[in-house]
mmCIF file of C-alpha atoms in Angstrom:
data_model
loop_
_atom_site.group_PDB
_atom_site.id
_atom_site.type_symbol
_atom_site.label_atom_id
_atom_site.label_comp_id
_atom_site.label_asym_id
_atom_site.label_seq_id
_atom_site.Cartn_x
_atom_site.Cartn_y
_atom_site.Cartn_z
ATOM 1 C CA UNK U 1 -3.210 27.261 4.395
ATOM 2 C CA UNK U 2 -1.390 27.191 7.212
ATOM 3 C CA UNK U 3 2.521 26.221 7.561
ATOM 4 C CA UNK U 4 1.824 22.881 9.116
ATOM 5 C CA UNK U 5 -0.127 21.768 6.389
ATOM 6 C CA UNK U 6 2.111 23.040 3.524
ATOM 7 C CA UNK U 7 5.166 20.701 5.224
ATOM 8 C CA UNK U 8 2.750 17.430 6.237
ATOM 9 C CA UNK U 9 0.222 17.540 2.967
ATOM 10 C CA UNK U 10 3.296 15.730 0.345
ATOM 11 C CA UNK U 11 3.300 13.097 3.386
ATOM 12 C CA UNK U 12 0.124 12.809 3.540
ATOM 13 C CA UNK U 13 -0.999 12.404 0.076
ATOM 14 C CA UNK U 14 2.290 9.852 -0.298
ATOM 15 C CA UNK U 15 0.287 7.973 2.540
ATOM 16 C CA UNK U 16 -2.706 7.712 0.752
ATOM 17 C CA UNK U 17 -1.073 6.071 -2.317
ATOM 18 C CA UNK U 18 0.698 4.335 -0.303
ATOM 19 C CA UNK U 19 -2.741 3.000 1.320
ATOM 20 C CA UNK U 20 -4.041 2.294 -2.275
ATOM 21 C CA UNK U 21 -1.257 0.250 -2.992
ATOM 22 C CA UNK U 22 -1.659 -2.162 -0.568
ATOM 23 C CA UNK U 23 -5.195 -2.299 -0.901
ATOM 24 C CA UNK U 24 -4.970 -3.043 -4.300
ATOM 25 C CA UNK U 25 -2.003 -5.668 -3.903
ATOM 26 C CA UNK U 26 -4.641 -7.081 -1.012
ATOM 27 C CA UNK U 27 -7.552 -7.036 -3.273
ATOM 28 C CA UNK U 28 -6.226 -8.581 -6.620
ATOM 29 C CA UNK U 29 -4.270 -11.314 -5.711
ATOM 30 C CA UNK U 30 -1.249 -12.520 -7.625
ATOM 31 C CA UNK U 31 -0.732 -9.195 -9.233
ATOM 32 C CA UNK U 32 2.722 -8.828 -10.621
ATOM 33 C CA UNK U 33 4.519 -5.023 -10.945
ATOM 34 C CA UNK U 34 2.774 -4.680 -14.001
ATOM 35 C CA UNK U 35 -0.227 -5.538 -13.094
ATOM 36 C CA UNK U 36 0.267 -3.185 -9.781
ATOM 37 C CA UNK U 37 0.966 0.208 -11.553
ATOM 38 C CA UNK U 38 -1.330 -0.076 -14.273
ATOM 39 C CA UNK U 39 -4.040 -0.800 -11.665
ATOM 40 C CA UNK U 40 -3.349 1.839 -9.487
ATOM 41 C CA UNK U 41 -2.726 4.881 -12.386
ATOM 42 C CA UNK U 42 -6.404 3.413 -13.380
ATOM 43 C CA UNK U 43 -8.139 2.710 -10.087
ATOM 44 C CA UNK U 44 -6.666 4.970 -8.050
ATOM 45 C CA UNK U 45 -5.890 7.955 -10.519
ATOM 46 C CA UNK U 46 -6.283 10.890 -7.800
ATOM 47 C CA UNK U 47 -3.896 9.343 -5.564
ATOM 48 C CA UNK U 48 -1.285 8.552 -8.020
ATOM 49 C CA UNK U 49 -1.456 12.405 -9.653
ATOM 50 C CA UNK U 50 -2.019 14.301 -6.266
ATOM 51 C CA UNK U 51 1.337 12.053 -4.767
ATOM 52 C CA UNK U 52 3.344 11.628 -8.128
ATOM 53 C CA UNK U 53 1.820 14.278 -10.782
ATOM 54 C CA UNK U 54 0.568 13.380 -14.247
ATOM 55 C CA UNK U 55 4.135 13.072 -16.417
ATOM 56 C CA UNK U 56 4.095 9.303 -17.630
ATOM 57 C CA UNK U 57 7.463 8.958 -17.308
ATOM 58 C CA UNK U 58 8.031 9.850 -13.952
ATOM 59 C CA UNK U 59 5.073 8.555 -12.522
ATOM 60 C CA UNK U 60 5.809 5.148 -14.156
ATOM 61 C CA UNK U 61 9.813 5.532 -12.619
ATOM 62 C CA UNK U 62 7.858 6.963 -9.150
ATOM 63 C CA UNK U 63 5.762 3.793 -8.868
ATOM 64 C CA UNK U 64 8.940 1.095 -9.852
ATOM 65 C CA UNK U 65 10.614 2.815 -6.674
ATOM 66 C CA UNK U 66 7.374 2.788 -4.633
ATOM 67 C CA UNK U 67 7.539 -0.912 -5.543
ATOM 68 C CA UNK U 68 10.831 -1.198 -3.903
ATOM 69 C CA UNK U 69 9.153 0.693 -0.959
ATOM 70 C CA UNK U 70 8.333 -0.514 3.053
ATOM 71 C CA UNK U 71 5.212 -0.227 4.077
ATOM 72 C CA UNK U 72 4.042 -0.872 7.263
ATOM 73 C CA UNK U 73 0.504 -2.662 7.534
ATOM 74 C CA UNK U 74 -1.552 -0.806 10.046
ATOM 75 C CA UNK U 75 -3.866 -3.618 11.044
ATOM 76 C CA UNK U 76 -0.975 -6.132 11.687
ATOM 77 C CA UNK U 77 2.561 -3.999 11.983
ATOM 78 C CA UNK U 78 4.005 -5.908 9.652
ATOM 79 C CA UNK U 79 6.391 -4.152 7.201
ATOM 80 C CA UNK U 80 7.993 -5.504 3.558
ATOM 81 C CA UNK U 81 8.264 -3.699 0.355
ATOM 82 C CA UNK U 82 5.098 -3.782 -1.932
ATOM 83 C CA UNK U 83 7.421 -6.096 -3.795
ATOM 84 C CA UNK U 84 7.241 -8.535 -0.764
ATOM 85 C CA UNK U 85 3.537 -7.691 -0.254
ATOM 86 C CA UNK U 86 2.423 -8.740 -3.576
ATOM 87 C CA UNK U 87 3.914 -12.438 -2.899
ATOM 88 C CA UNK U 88 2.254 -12.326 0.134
ATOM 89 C CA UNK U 89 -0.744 -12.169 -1.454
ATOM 90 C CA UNK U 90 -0.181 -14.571 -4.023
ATOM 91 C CA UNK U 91 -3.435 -16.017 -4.610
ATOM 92 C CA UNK U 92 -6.982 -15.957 -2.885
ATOM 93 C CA UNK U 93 -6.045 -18.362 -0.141
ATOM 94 C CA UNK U 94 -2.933 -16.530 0.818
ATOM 95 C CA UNK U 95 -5.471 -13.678 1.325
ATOM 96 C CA UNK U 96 -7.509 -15.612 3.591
ATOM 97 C CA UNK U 97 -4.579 -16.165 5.563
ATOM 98 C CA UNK U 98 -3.640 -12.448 6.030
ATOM 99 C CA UNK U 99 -7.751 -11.849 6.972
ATOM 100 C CA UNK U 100 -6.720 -14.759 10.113
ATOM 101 C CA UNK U 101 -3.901 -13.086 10.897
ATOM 102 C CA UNK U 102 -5.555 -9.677 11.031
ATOM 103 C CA UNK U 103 -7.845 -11.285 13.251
ATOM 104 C CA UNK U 104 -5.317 -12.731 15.105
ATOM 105 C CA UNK U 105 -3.691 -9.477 15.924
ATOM 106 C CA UNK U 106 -7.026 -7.808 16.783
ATOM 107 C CA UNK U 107 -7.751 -10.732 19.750
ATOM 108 C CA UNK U 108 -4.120 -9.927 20.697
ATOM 109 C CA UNK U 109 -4.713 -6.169 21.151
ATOM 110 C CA UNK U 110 -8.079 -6.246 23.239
ATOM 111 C CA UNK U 111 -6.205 -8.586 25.731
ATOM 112 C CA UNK U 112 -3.505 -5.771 25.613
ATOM 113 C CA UNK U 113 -0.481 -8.169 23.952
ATOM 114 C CA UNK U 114 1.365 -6.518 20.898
ATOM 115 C CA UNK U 115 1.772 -8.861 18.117
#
């Protein structure tokens, strides 16, 4: 492995949670911070050990601070906390809002506007 990797693979696989977080927040609407951890330790278990490890307690304490987290939405640039994300995607139709929106942003980039 080279040296590069060693320093840029913690990032990396602290990305990919971070991706699985959001996706699950996008894809089960109205979860709450319960809801959001235990659904990620069980739907997304390689994530959560390869970024946190497999010690309950501190992967439990990991994701309450992950929850407290920005992250940046590739697809629209947007950034909250997961906290802010999950009311964001309160229910289905809130969803379907986001999916416009995503749209909306994609229109904007092939005419060459930023959002």
């Amino acid at each position: 492995m080279n040296e590069q990797n060693i320093y840029n693979e913690p990032a990396t696989l602290t990305a990919e949670l971070q991706d699985a977080a959001f996706e699950y927040l996008l894809l089960n609407p109205g979860s709450e911070f319960g809801d959001w951890s235990k659904g990620l330790i069980e739907e997304y278990p390689a994530e959560v050990v390869d970024a946190l490890g497999n010690t309950p307690n501190e992967v439990n304490a990991d994701l309450a601070d992950l929850w407290e987290t920005d992250y940046t939405d590739p697809k629209t640039g947007i950034e909250q906390k997961f906290s802010e994300w999950a009311m964001s995607f309160a229910n289905e139709h809130a969803v379907g809002i986001y999916y416009f929106l995503v749209d909306a942003c994609t229109d904007l980039k092939r005419m060459g506007r930023k959002f």
